[in-house]
CSV table of C-alpha atoms in Angstrom, one decimal:
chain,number,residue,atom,x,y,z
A,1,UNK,CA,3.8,-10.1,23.2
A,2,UNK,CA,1.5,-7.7,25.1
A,3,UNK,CA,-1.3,-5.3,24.5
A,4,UNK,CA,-2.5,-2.6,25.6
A,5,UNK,CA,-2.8,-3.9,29.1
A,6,UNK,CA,-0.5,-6.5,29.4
A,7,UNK,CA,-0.2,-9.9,28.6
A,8,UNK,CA,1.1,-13.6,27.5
A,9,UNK,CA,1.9,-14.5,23.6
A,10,UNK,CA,0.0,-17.3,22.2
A,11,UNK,CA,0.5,-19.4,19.3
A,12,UNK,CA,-2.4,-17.5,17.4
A,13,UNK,CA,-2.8,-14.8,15.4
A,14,UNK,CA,-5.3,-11.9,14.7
A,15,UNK,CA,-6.2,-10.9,11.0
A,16,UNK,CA,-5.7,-7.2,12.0
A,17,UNK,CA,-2.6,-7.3,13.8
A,18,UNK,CA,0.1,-6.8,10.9
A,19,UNK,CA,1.8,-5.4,9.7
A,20,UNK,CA,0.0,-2.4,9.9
A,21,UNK,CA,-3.3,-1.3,11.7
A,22,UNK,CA,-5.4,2.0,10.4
A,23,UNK,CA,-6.4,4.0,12.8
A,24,UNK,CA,-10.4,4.8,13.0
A,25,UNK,CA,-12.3,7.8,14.9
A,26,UNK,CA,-9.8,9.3,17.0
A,27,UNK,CA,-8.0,6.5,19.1
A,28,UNK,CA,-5.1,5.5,16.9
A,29,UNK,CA,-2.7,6.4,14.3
A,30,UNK,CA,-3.2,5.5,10.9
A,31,UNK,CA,-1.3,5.5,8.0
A,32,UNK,CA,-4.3,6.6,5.7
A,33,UNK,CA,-5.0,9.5,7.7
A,34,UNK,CA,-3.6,12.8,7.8
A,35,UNK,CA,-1.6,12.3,10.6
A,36,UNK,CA,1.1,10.6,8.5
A,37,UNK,CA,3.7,11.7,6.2
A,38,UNK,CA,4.9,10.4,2.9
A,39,UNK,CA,7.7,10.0,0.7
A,40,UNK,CA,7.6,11.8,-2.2
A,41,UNK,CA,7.0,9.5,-5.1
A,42,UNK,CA,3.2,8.7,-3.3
A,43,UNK,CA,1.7,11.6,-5.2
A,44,UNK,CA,0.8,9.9,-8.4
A,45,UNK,CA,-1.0,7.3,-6.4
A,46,UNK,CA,-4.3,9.2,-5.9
A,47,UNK,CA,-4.7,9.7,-9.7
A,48,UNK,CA,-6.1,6.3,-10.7
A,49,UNK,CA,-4.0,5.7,-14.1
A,50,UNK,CA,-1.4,3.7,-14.4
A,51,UNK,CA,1.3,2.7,-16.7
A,52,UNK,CA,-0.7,0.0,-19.1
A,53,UNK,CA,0.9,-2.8,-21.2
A,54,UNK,CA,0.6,-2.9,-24.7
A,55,UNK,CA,-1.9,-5.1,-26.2
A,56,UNK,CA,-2.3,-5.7,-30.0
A,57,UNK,CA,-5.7,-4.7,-29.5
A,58,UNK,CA,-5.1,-1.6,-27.9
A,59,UNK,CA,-4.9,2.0,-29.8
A,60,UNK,CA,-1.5,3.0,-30.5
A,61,UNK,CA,-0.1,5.9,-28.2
A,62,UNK,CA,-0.3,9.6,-28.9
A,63,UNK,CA,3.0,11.6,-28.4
A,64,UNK,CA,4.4,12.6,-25.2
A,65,UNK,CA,3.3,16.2,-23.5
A,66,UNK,CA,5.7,18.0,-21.8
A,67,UNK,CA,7.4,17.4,-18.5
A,68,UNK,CA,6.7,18.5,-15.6
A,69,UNK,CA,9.0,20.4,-13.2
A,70,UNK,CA,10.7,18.9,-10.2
A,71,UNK,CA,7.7,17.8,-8.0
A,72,UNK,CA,7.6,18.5,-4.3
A,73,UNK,CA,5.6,18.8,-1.9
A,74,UNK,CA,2.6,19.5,-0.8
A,75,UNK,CA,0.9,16.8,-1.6
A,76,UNK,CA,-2.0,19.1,-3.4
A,77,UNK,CA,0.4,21.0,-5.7
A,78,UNK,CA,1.9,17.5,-7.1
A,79,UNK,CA,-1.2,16.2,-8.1
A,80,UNK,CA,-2.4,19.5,-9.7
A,81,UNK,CA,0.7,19.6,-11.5
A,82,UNK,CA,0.8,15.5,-12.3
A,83,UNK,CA,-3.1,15.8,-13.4
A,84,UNK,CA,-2.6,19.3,-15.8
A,85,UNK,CA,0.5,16.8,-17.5
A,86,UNK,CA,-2.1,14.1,-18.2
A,87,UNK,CA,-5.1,16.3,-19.4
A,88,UNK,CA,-7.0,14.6,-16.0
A,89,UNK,CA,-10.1,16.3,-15.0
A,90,UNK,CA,-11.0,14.5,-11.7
A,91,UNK,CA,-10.8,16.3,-8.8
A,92,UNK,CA,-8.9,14.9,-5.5
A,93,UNK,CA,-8.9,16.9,-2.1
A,94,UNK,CA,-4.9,15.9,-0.5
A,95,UNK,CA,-5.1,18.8,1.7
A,96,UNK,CA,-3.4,17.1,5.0
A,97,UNK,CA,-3.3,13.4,3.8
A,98,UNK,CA,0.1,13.4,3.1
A,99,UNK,CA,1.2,15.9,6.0
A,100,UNK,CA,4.4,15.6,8.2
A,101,UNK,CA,3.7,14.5,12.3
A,102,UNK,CA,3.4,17.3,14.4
A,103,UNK,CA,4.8,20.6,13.4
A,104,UNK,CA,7.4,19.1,11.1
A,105,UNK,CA,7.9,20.6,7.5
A,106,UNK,CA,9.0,19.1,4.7
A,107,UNK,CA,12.6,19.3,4.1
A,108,UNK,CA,14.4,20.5,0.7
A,109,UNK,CA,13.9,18.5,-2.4
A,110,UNK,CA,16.7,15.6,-1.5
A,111,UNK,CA,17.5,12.4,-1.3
A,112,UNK,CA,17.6,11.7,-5.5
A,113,UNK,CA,13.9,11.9,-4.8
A,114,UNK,CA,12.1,14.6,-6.5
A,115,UNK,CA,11.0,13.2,-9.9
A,116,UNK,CA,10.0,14.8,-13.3
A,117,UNK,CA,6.8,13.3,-14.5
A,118,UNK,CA,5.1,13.5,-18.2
A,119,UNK,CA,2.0,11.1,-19.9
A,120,UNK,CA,0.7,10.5,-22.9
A,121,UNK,CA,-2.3,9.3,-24.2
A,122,UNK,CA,-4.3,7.0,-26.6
A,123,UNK,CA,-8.1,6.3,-27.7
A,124,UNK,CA,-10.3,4.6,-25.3
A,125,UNK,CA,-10.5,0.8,-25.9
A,126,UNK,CA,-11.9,-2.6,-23.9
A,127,UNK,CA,-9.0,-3.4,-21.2
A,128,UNK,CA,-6.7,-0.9,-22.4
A,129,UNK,CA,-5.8,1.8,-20.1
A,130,UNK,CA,-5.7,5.1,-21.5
A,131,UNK,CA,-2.9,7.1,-20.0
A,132,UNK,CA,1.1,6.3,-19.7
A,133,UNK,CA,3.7,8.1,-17.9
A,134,UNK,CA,7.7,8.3,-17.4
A,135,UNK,CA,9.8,9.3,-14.5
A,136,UNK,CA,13.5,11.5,-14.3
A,137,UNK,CA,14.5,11.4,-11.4
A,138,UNK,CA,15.8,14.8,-10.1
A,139,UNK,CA,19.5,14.2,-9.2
A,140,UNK,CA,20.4,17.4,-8.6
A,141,UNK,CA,18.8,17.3,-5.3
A,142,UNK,CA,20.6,14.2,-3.8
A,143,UNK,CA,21.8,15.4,-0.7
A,144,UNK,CA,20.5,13.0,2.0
A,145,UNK,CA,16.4,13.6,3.6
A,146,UNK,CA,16.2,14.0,7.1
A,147,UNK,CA,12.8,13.0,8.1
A,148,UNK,CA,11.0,12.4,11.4
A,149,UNK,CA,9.7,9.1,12.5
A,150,UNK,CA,6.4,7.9,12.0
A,151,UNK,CA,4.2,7.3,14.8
A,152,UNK,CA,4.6,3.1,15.0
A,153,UNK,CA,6.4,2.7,12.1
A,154,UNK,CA,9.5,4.3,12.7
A,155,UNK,CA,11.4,5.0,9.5
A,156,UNK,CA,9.4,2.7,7.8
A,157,UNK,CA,8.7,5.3,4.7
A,158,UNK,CA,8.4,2.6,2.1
A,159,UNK,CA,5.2,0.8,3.7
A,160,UNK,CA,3.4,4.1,3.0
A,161,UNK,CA,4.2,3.9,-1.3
A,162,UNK,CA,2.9,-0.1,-0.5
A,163,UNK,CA,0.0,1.0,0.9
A,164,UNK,CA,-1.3,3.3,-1.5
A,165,UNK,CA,-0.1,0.6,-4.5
A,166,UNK,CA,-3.0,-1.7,-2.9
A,167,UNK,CA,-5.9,0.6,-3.4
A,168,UNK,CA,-6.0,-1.5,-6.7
A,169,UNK,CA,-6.0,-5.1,-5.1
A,170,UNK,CA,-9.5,-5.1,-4.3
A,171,UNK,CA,-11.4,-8.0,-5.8
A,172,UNK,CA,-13.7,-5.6,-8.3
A,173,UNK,CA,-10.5,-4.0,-10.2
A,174,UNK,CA,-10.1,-5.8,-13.8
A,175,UNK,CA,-6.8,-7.0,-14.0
A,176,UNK,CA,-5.5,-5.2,-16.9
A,177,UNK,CA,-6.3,-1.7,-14.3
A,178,UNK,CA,-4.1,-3.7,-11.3
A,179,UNK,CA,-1.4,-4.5,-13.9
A,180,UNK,CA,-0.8,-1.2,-14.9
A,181,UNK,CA,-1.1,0.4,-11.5
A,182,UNK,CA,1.9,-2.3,-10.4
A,183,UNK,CA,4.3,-1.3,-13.4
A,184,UNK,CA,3.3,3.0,-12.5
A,185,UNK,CA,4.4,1.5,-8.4
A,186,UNK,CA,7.4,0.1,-9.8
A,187,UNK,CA,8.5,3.4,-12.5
A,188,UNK,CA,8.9,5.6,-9.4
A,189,UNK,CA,11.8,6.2,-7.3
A,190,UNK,CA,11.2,3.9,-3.8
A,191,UNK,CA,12.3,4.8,-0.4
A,192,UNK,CA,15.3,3.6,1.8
A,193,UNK,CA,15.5,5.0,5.2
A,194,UNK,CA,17.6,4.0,8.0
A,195,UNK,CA,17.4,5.9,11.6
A,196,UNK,CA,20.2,7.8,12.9
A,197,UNK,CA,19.4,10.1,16.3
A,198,UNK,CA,16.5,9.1,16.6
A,199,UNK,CA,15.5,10.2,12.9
A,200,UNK,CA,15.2,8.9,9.5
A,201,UNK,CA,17.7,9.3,6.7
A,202,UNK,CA,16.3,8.6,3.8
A,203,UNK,CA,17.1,8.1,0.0
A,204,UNK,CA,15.2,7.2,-3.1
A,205,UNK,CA,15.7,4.7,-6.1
A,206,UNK,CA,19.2,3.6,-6.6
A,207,UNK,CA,20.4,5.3,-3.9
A,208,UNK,CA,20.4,4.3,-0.2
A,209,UNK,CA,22.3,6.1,3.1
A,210,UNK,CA,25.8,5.3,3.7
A,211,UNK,CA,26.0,3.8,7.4
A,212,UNK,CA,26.9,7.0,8.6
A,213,UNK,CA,23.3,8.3,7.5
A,214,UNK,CA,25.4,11.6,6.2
A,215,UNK,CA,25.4,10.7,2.7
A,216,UNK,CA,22.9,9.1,-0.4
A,217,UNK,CA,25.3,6.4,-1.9
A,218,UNK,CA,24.9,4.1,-5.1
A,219,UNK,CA,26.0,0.7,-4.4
A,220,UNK,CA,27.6,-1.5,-7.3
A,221,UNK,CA,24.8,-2.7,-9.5
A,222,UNK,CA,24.1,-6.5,-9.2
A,223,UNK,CA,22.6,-7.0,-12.7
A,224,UNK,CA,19.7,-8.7,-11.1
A,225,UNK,CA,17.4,-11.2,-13.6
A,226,UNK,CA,14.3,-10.3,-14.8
A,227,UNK,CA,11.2,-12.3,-12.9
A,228,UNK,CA,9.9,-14.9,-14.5
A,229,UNK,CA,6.0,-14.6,-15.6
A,230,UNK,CA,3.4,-14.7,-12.4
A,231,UNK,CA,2.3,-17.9,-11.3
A,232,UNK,CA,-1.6,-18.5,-10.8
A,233,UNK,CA,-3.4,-17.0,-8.0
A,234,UNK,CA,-3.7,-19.0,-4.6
A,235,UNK,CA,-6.2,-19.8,-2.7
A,236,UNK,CA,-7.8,-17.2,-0.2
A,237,UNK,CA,-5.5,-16.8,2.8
A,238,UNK,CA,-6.6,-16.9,6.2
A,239,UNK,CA,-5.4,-16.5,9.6
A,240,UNK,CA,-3.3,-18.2,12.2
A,241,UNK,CA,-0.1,-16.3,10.4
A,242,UNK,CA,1.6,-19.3,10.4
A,243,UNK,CA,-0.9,-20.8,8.2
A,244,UNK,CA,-0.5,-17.8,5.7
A,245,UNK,CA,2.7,-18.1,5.9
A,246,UNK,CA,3.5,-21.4,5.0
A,247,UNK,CA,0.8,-21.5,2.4
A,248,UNK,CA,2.7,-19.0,1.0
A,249,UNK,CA,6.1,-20.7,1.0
A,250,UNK,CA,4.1,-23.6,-0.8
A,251,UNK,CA,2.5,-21.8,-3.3
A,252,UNK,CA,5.6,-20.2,-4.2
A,253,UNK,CA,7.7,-23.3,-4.1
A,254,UNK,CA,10.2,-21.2,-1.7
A,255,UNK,CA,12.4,-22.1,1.6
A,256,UNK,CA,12.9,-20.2,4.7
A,257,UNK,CA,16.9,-19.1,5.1
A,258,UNK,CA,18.9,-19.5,7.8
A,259,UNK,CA,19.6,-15.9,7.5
A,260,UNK,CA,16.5,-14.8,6.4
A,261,UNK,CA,13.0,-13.4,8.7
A,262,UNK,CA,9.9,-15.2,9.4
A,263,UNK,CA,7.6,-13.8,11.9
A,264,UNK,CA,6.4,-14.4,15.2
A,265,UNK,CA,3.6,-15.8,16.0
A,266,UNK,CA,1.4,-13.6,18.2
A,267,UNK,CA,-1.9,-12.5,19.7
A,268,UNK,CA,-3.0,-11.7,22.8
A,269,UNK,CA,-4.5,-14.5,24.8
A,270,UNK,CA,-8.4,-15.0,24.4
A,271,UNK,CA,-8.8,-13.7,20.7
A,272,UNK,CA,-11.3,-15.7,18.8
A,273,UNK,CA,-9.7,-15.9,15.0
A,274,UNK,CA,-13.5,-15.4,13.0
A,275,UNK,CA,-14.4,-16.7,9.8
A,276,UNK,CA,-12.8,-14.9,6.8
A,277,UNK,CA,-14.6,-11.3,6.6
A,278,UNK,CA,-13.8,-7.8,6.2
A,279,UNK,CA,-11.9,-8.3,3.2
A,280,UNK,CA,-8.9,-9.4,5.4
A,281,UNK,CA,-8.4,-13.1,3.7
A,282,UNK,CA,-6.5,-12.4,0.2
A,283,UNK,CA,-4.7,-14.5,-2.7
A,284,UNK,CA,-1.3,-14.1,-3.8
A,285,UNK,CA,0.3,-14.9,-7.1
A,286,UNK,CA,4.4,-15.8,-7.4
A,287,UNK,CA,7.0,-14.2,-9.3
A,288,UNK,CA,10.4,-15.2,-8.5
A,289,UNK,CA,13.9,-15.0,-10.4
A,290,UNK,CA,17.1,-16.8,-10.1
A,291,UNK,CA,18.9,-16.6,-6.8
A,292,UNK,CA,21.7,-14.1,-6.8
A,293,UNK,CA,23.6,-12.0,-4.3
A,294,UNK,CA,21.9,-8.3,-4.5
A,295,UNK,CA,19.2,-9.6,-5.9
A,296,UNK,CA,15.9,-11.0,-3.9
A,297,UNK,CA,14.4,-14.1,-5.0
A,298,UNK,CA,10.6,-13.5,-4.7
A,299,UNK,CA,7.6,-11.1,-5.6
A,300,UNK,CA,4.1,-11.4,-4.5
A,301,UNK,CA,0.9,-9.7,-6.5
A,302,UNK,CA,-2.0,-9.4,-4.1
A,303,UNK,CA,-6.1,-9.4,-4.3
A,304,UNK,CA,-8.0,-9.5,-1.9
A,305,UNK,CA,-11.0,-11.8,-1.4
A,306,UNK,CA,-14.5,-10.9,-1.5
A,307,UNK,CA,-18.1,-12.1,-1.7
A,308,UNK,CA,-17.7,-13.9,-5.4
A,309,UNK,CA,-14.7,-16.0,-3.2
A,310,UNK,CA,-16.3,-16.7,-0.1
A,311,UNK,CA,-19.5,-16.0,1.6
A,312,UNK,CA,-18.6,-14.4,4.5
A,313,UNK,CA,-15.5,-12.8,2.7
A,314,UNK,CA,-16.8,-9.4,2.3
A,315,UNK,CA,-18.9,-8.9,5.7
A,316,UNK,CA,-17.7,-6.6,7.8
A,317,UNK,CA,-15.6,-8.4,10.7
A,318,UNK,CA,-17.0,-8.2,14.5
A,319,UNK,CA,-14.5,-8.9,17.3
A,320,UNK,CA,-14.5,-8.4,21.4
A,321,UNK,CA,-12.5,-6.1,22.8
A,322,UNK,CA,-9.2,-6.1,24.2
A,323,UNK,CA,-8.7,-4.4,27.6
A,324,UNK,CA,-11.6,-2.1,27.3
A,325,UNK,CA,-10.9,-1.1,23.7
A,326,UNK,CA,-10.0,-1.7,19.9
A,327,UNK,CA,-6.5,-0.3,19.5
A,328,UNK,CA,-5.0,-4.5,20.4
A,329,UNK,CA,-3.7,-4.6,16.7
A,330,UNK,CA,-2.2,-1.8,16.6
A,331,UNK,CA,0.0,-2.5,20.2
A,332,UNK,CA,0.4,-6.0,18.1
A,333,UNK,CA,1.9,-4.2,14.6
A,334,UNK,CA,4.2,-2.3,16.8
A,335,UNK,CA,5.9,-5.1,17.8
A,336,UNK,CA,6.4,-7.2,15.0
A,337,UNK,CA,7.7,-4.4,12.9
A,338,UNK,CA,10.0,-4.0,15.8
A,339,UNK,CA,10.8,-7.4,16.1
A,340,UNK,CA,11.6,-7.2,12.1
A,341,UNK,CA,14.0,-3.8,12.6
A,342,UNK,CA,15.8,-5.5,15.3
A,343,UNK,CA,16.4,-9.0,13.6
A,344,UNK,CA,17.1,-7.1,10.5
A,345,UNK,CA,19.6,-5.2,12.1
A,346,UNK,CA,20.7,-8.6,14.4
A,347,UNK,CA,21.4,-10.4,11.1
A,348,UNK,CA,23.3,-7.5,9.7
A,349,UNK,CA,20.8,-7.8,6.2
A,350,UNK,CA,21.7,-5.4,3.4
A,351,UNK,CA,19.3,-2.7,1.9
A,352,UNK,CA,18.0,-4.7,-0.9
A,353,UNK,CA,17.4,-8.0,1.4
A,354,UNK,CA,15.7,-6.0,4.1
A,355,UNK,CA,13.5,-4.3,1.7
A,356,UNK,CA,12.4,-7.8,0.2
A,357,UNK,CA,11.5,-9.2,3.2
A,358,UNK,CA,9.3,-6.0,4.2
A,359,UNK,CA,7.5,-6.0,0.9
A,360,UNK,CA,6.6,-9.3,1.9
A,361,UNK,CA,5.4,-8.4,5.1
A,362,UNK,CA,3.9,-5.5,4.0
A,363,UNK,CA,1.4,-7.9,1.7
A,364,UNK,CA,-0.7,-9.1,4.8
A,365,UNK,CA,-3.7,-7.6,5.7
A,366,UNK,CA,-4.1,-4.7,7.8
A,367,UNK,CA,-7.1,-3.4,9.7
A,368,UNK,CA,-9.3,-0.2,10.1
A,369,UNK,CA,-11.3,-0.9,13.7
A,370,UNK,CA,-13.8,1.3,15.1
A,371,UNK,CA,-15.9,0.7,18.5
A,372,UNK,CA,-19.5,0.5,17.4
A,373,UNK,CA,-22.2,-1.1,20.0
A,374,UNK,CA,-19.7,-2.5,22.5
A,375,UNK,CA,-17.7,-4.4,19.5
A,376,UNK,CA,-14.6,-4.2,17.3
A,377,UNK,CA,-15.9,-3.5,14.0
A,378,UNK,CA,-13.0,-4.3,11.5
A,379,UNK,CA,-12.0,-4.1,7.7
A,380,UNK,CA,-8.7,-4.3,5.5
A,381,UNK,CA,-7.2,-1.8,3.5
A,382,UNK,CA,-9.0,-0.5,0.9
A,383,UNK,CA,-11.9,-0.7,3.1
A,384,UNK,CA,-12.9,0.8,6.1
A,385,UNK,CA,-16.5,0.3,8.4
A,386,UNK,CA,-18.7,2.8,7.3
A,387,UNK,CA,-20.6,5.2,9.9
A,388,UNK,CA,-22.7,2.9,11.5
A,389,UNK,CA,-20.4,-0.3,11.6
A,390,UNK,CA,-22.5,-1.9,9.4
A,391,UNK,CA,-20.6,-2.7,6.1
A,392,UNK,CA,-16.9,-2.4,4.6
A,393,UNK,CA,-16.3,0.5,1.9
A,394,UNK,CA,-14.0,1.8,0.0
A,395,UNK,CA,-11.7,4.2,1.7
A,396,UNK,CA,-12.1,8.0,-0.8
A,397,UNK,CA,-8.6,8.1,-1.6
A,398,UNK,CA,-8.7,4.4,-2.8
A,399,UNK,CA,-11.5,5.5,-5.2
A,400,UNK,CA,-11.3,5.2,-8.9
A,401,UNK,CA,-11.6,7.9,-11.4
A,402,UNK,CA,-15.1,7.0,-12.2
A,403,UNK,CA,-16.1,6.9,-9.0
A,404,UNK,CA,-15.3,10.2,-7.6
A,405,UNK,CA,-17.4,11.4,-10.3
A,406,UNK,CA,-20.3,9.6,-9.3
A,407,UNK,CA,-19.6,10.7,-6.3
A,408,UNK,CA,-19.5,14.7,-7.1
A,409,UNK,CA,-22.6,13.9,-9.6
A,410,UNK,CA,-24.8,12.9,-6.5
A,411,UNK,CA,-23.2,14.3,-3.7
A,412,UNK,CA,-25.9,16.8,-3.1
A,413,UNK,CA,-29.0,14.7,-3.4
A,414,UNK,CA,-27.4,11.3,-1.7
A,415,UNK,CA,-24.5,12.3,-0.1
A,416,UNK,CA,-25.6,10.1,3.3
A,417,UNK,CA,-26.8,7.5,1.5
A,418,UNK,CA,-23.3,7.3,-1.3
A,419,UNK,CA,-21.0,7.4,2.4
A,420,UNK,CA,-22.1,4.2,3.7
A,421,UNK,CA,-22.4,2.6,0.0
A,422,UNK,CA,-19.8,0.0,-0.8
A,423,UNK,CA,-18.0,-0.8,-3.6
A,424,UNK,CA,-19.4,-4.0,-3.6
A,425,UNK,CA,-22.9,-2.5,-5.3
A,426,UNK,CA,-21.1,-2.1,-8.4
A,427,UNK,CA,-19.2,-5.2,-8.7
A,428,UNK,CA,-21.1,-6.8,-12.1
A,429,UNK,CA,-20.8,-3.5,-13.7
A,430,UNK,CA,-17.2,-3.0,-13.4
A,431,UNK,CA,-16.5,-3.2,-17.4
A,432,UNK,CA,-19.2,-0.2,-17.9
A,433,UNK,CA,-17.3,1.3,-15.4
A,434,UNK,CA,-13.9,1.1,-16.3
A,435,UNK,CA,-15.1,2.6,-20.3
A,436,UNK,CA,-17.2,5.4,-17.9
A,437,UNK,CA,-13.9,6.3,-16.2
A,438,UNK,CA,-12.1,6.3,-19.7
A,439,UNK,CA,-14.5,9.0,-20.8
A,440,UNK,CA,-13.9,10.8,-18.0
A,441,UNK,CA,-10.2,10.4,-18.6
């Protein structure tokens, strides 16, 4: 493994380097920032609501409201349309988040991709959430997507809908709010791209590109099982890698395959591993299922750690540079996503087993760095350093309903001081919150 300079692999890790590093200020590419494109189905992310489970408790639902039409890009129009179904009032800026590299456009509606959306509603209660919502999936428009290649990630499209679905694994979201977020993640359409030409062919849902990358195909169903119930929450996870990953083999009472992927183990040589910080070290909870062709065994639920789990879990992390600068993760994610596409591809792994072991992958940590004073100044998604390198805070699309309107209702009086605020200040208040962003609802 080498970085940005050169250099020899060790037998440590860094808690930044993977899968993914965000980029910070204007040295590298992020997939948070607007440099990035998306697959469709990402839209609904930014809303905050989520598909809730039914509780005796809870209020009974109100009847549907009407479908939406086929959504498409931009980014912008989605959500306006997405929010108008729900009767949502809080207002997002997506302007350029979601935008294609360069001066690529979006292509057609294709791919079995485009979805129709519609909610429904019920009566604020404790722990309930109040809005549900439905996919149909546009098949009209199932000819295959022809999409560029990210910047690092290649066609890796799916890590983007991943990384949105963990705005909610931050340690102050009530579970019944991370719940329902999961099951909205897991109503929409995912993404399966291969590369072909140097570019991505891409389908959605229970489609994926025939070898030839000219065609979306549906392969025979396997008539998976259902995943059993989640197992309890592990301990915090901490770097080497190796160490989280064979924690998490333990925890989930699981065995590497012969034709399976672990990881290398990397970093570049001299990095001091620090004590758990920046929101990096994170739990994981087990769900697995019978083992069956078609089918793969595991699923992982996420939180990440923070003060109430650690003392030092929710400082911001402070590291030495590499070679002069702070972009070392990011050199570091580049090549173990590689090293995944090519052993994927060595081991001749079908669609569904590939896209297991990535979601797996994709549940480590991965870093927002910015130079401040000399110093690496690091956090994990949601989180980002604020201005001054000081403290980790929540990244504005990651935001909850309730919170963007705090943020319009002081933005002109506190506006520097509500930037470098962390989410952290209203961790004990999170159930007057969460009825706050019901009203708002």
């Amino acid at each position: 493994m080498v970085d940005d300079g050169g250099g020899t692999s060790s037998d440590e890790t860094v808690p930044f380097a993977w899968p993914i590093v965000n980029r910070t200020d204007n040295d590298q590419w992020s997939p948070s920032t607007p440099t990035q494109p998306a697959p469709l189905p990402l839209i609904s992310i930014p809303m905050g609501y989520a598909l809730a489970d039914h509780h005796d408790h809870c209020p009974a639902w109100k009847d549907w409201r009407p479908w939406t039409d086929c959504l498409w890009y931009p980014p912008q129009n989605m959500y306006t349309k997405i929010a108008h179904a729900c009767g949502m009032h809080a207002e997002r800026n997506l302007t350029g988040v979601m935008e294609l590299p360069g001066e690529a456009k979006p292509p057609p509606m294709c791919g079995h991709c485009s979805f129709k959306f519609r909610c429904r509603r019920r009566d604020n209660a404790k722990d309930c959430y109040p809005l549900d919502g439905e996919v149909d999936v546009c098949h009209d428009h199932g000819q295959i997507c022809t999409l560029p290649k990210l910047p690092h990630l290649g066609c890796g499209y799916a890590f983007i809908n991943e990384k949105l679905k963990q705005c909610f694994t931050r340690p102050d979201t009530p579970s019944y709010v991370r719940l329902g977020y999961r099951k909205m993640f897991e109503s929409i359409p995912k993404k399966h791209c291969i590369e072909k030409n140097g570019m991505c062919k891409c389908c959605c849902g229970d489609y994926e590109p025939n070898e030839s990358g000219t065609e979306c195909v549906k392969p025979p169903a396997h008539d998976c099982p259902a995943f059993g119930p989640p197992g309890e929450w592990s301990e915090c996870l901490w770097f080497p890698l190796k160490d989280i990953v064979k924690h998490v083999e333990d925890h989930c009472h699981v065995h590497p395959e012969a034709d399976g992927y672990r990881p290398p183990v990397v970093t570049p040589p001299g990095i001091h591993i620090p004590e758990k910080c920046g929101y990096c070290s994170f739990r994981v909870k087990c769900m697995k299922r019978d083992k069956k062709d078609g089918c793969f065994e595991l699923k992982l639920g996420k939180k990440s750690c923070g003060h109430d789990d650690c003392p030092t879990c929710s400082d911001i992390c402070t590291m030495d540079k590499i070679n002069g600068s702070c972009v070392f993760p990011r050199k570091l994610k580049e090549k173990l996503w590689d090293d995944f596409t090519a052993k994927s591809k060595e081991k001749h792994m079908p669609h569904w087993k590939r896209d297991g072991y990535a979601k797996l992958l994709m549940q480590l940590p991965y870093s927002n760095c910015k130079e401040v004073g000399g110093k690496c100044k690091c956090c994990c998604h949601p989180y980002h350093p604020n201005e001054d390198g000081s403290k980790c805070v929540v990244k504005e699309y990651c935001k909850r309903v309730h919170e963007l309107h705090d943020h319009d209702h002081h933005h002109h009086h506190h506006a520097e001081h509500h930037h470098s605020s962390s989410s952290e200040d209203k961790d004990h208040h999170h159930k007057d919150h969460a009825h706050k962003e019901h009203h708002h609802r």
